[in-house]
Short mmCIF file of C-alpha atoms in Angstrom, two decimals:
data_model
loop_
_atom_site.label_atom_id
_atom_site.label_comp_id
_atom_site.label_asym_id
_atom_site.label_seq_id
_atom_site.Cartn_x
_atom_site.Cartn_y
_atom_site.Cartn_z
CA UNK Q 1 168.79 46.12 64.11
CA UNK Q 2 166.23 48.70 65.58
CA UNK Q 3 167.24 51.93 67.08
CA UNK Q 4 165.49 52.43 70.37
CA UNK Q 5 164.72 56.08 70.16
CA UNK Q 6 161.76 58.52 70.29
CA UNK Q 7 161.11 60.36 66.94
CA UNK Q 8 159.21 63.39 65.81
CA UNK Q 9 156.00 62.75 64.14
CA UNK Q 10 152.29 65.11 64.14
CA UNK Q 11 149.16 63.71 63.17
CA UNK Q 12 146.34 65.68 61.36
CA UNK Q 13 144.28 67.66 63.92
CA UNK Q 14 140.92 68.59 61.94
CA UNK Q 15 139.88 70.77 65.05
CA UNK Q 16 141.14 72.30 67.89
CA UNK Q 17 139.97 74.40 71.17
CA UNK Q 18 140.83 75.74 73.97
CA UNK Q 19 138.06 75.29 76.85
CA UNK Q 20 140.29 76.14 79.43
CA UNK Q 21 142.89 78.85 80.12
CA UNK Q 22 145.01 79.24 83.48
CA UNK Q 23 147.29 81.03 84.56
CA UNK Q 24 150.07 78.74 83.84
CA UNK Q 25 149.01 75.87 81.81
CA UNK Q 26 146.04 75.44 79.64
CA UNK Q 27 143.69 72.60 78.44
CA UNK Q 28 143.00 71.83 74.75
CA UNK Q 29 140.93 69.77 72.64
CA UNK Q 30 142.35 68.49 69.53
CA UNK Q 31 140.19 65.98 66.90
CA UNK Q 32 143.02 63.86 65.37
CA UNK Q 33 143.34 61.93 62.61
CA UNK Q 34 144.02 58.11 63.30
CA UNK Q 35 145.72 55.91 61.78
CA UNK Q 36 142.35 54.51 60.27
CA UNK Q 37 141.23 57.27 59.28
CA UNK Q 38 139.00 57.76 62.39
CA UNK Q 39 138.71 60.95 63.92
CA UNK Q 40 139.19 60.84 67.86
CA UNK Q 41 138.72 63.59 70.44
CA UNK Q 42 142.23 64.35 72.90
CA UNK Q 43 141.91 66.37 76.06
CA UNK Q 44 145.40 67.37 77.24
CA UNK Q 45 147.00 70.18 79.24
CA UNK Q 46 149.28 72.64 77.29
CA UNK Q 47 152.26 73.02 79.65
CA UNK Q 48 155.90 75.57 79.02
CA UNK Q 49 157.92 73.15 80.13
CA UNK Q 50 160.04 72.97 83.43
CA UNK Q 51 163.60 72.64 84.74
CA UNK Q 52 164.94 70.57 87.45
CA UNK Q 53 168.27 70.52 89.21
CA UNK Q 54 169.95 66.97 90.93
CA UNK Q 55 172.55 68.96 93.34
CA UNK Q 56 175.06 66.92 94.51
CA UNK Q 57 177.77 67.93 97.08
CA UNK Q 58 181.10 67.14 97.68
CA UNK Q 59 180.19 64.38 99.99
CA UNK Q 60 177.97 63.14 97.84
CA UNK Q 61 174.51 64.50 98.93
CA UNK Q 62 171.61 65.37 97.14
CA UNK Q 63 169.73 68.82 98.25
CA UNK Q 64 166.13 68.29 98.25
CA UNK Q 65 162.99 69.86 99.56
CA UNK Q 66 159.76 69.12 101.27
CA UNK Q 67 156.64 70.88 99.49
CA UNK Q 68 152.75 70.44 99.70
CA UNK Q 69 151.56 69.68 96.50
CA UNK Q 70 148.05 70.19 96.74
CA UNK Q 71 146.41 67.85 93.62
CA UNK Q 72 147.99 64.72 95.43
CA UNK Q 73 147.46 65.72 99.05
CA UNK Q 74 151.33 65.22 100.01
CA UNK Q 75 153.80 67.06 101.20
CA UNK Q 76 156.65 65.51 98.55
CA UNK Q 77 160.36 65.37 98.87
CA UNK Q 78 161.64 66.75 95.65
CA UNK Q 79 164.53 67.98 93.88
CA UNK Q 80 164.72 72.19 93.12
CA UNK Q 81 162.52 72.77 90.17
CA UNK Q 82 160.45 75.55 88.18
CA UNK Q 83 158.63 76.23 85.01
CA UNK Q 84 159.73 77.66 82.20
CA UNK Q 85 158.20 80.76 82.00
CA UNK Q 86 159.65 82.90 78.98
CA UNK Q 87 159.22 81.30 75.82
CA UNK Q 88 163.01 80.23 74.39
CA UNK Q 89 164.09 81.03 77.38
CA UNK Q 90 167.50 78.86 78.19
CA UNK Q 91 166.80 76.21 80.50
CA UNK Q 92 170.42 76.14 81.96
CA UNK Q 93 169.73 79.58 83.08
CA UNK Q 94 166.29 78.59 84.65
CA UNK Q 95 167.82 76.13 86.45
CA UNK Q 96 170.26 77.97 88.18
CA UNK Q 97 167.84 80.89 88.83
CA UNK Q 98 165.72 77.68 90.27
CA UNK Q 99 168.68 76.78 92.62
CA UNK Q 100 169.41 79.89 93.52
CA UNK Q 101 165.80 80.71 94.75
CA UNK Q 102 164.58 77.71 96.17
CA UNK Q 103 168.13 76.25 97.92
CA UNK Q 104 170.25 79.94 98.17
CA UNK Q 105 173.10 77.64 96.19
CA UNK Q 106 175.13 78.11 93.58
CA UNK Q 107 176.97 75.07 91.22
CA UNK Q 108 180.01 75.41 88.98
CA UNK Q 109 179.80 72.18 87.19
CA UNK Q 110 176.55 71.55 85.32
CA UNK Q 111 175.42 69.01 83.09
CA UNK Q 112 172.62 67.23 81.49
CA UNK Q 113 170.96 64.10 83.75
CA UNK Q 114 167.99 63.73 81.36
CA UNK Q 115 165.00 64.96 79.31
CA UNK Q 116 161.40 63.71 80.21
CA UNK Q 117 157.85 64.17 79.48
CA UNK Q 118 156.11 63.98 82.52
CA UNK Q 119 152.93 62.35 81.42
CA UNK Q 120 152.87 62.32 77.84
CA UNK Q 121 149.54 60.79 77.64
CA UNK Q 122 147.33 63.89 79.20
CA UNK Q 123 150.32 66.81 79.17
CA UNK Q 124 152.39 68.63 76.82
CA UNK Q 125 155.13 69.24 79.75
CA UNK Q 126 158.93 68.40 79.15
CA UNK Q 127 161.26 68.50 81.70
CA UNK Q 128 165.32 68.95 81.46
CA UNK Q 129 166.79 67.55 84.75
CA UNK Q 130 170.20 69.16 85.60
CA UNK Q 131 173.48 67.34 87.45
CA UNK Q 132 174.87 70.45 89.27
CA UNK Q 133 178.07 69.85 91.43
CA UNK Q 134 180.66 71.90 92.83
CA UNK Q 135 177.92 73.79 95.18
CA UNK Q 136 178.58 76.83 97.65
CA UNK Q 137 176.11 79.18 99.11
CA UNK Q 138 175.17 81.88 97.02
CA UNK Q 139 176.12 85.57 97.85
CA UNK Q 140 173.39 88.39 98.32
CA UNK Q 141 170.01 88.41 99.87
CA UNK Q 142 167.67 85.04 100.29
CA UNK Q 143 164.71 85.18 97.90
CA UNK Q 144 161.55 86.05 99.26
CA UNK Q 145 159.45 83.01 99.19
CA UNK Q 146 155.33 82.71 99.25
CA UNK Q 147 152.54 80.23 99.30
CA UNK Q 148 153.70 76.26 99.55
CA UNK Q 149 157.20 77.62 99.10
CA UNK Q 150 157.14 79.15 102.46
CA UNK Q 151 156.50 75.92 104.40
CA UNK Q 152 159.41 74.10 102.62
CA UNK Q 153 161.88 72.23 104.28
CA UNK Q 154 165.77 71.79 103.04
CA UNK Q 155 168.07 68.87 103.13
CA UNK Q 156 170.72 67.09 102.31
CA UNK Q 157 170.75 63.33 101.63
CA UNK Q 158 173.18 60.43 100.56
CA UNK Q 159 171.98 59.63 96.93
CA UNK Q 160 171.90 56.05 97.90
CA UNK Q 161 169.41 56.93 100.67
CA UNK Q 162 167.71 58.35 98.13
CA UNK Q 163 167.72 55.46 95.99
CA UNK Q 164 166.56 53.38 98.88
CA UNK Q 165 163.61 55.80 99.26
CA UNK Q 166 162.31 55.39 95.29
CA UNK Q 167 162.66 51.86 95.56
CA UNK Q 168 160.82 51.60 98.39
CA UNK Q 169 157.91 53.39 97.31
CA UNK Q 170 158.53 56.33 99.43
CA UNK Q 171 159.64 58.77 97.11
CA UNK Q 172 157.20 59.84 94.70
CA UNK Q 173 157.82 63.00 93.01
CA UNK Q 174 158.57 62.51 89.05
CA UNK Q 175 161.72 64.72 88.82
CA UNK Q 176 163.32 63.23 91.79
CA UNK Q 177 162.78 59.43 91.33
CA UNK Q 178 164.01 60.07 87.78
CA UNK Q 179 166.77 62.19 88.31
CA UNK Q 180 168.26 60.08 91.46
CA UNK Q 181 168.00 56.91 89.20
CA UNK Q 182 169.60 58.38 86.15
CA UNK Q 183 172.68 59.58 87.93
CA UNK Q 184 172.74 56.57 90.00
CA UNK Q 185 172.66 54.49 86.58
CA UNK Q 186 175.41 57.33 85.21
CA UNK Q 187 177.77 56.55 88.67
CA UNK Q 188 177.23 52.43 87.60
CA UNK Q 189 178.39 53.38 83.64
CA UNK Q 190 180.18 55.58 82.39
CA UNK Q 191 180.42 58.12 84.80
CA UNK Q 192 179.14 61.64 84.66
CA UNK Q 193 181.72 62.79 82.24
CA UNK Q 194 179.98 61.12 79.90
CA UNK Q 195 176.96 63.27 80.09
CA UNK Q 196 175.77 65.95 78.19
CA UNK Q 197 177.03 69.38 78.00
CA UNK Q 198 174.41 72.04 79.98
CA UNK Q 199 173.96 73.51 77.16
CA UNK Q 200 173.14 70.38 74.62
CA UNK Q 201 170.00 71.20 72.47
CA UNK Q 202 167.02 70.13 73.35
CA UNK Q 203 164.36 69.93 70.89
CA UNK Q 204 161.17 69.62 72.87
CA UNK Q 205 161.50 73.02 74.04
CA UNK Q 206 163.89 74.79 71.64
CA UNK Q 207 165.56 77.87 73.30
CA UNK Q 208 168.25 80.46 72.51
CA UNK Q 209 172.56 80.14 73.82
#
């Protein structure tokens, strides 16, 4: 029986260049040797990686945010998320920071919900999506928001309503869609107790505990 599992592999790169370097990401062009010996040019965005948090309260409601996303010209409902700005940063610590900054909420129970590559055909971004439970309001001053975040809306929505919205084509954010459907699958299967611990290793973005 074939084991269905992604595996690490790296094909030979004959030449590489970085034609664009941005504030957080860059674009790389690699000349990659194909299995038949030919060489194909591949352009892709180099991304530091991200974390996202599906925060679920004791009433089964997920905490979501509505934010303007200029590339798609839409305001999208999303779950709290952010970049892994610091190389080797512990993703759990980054997720806790994002939940605090975007929603002023803290959580006592953390688990890994799923790990995904958002667009592996054209971007190296890897995202770890956490499930956070046992929520409470964070103490101290609220984080000062700016740019698109200054216009964010915050809501708590029953998980079942989000599942319906995803399947109806009304909700489009990658992390929200993956997180919501993953949690629904976990609840319908072995339960959240079977999810991986929050500090589980993440080969796509190695980190220090």
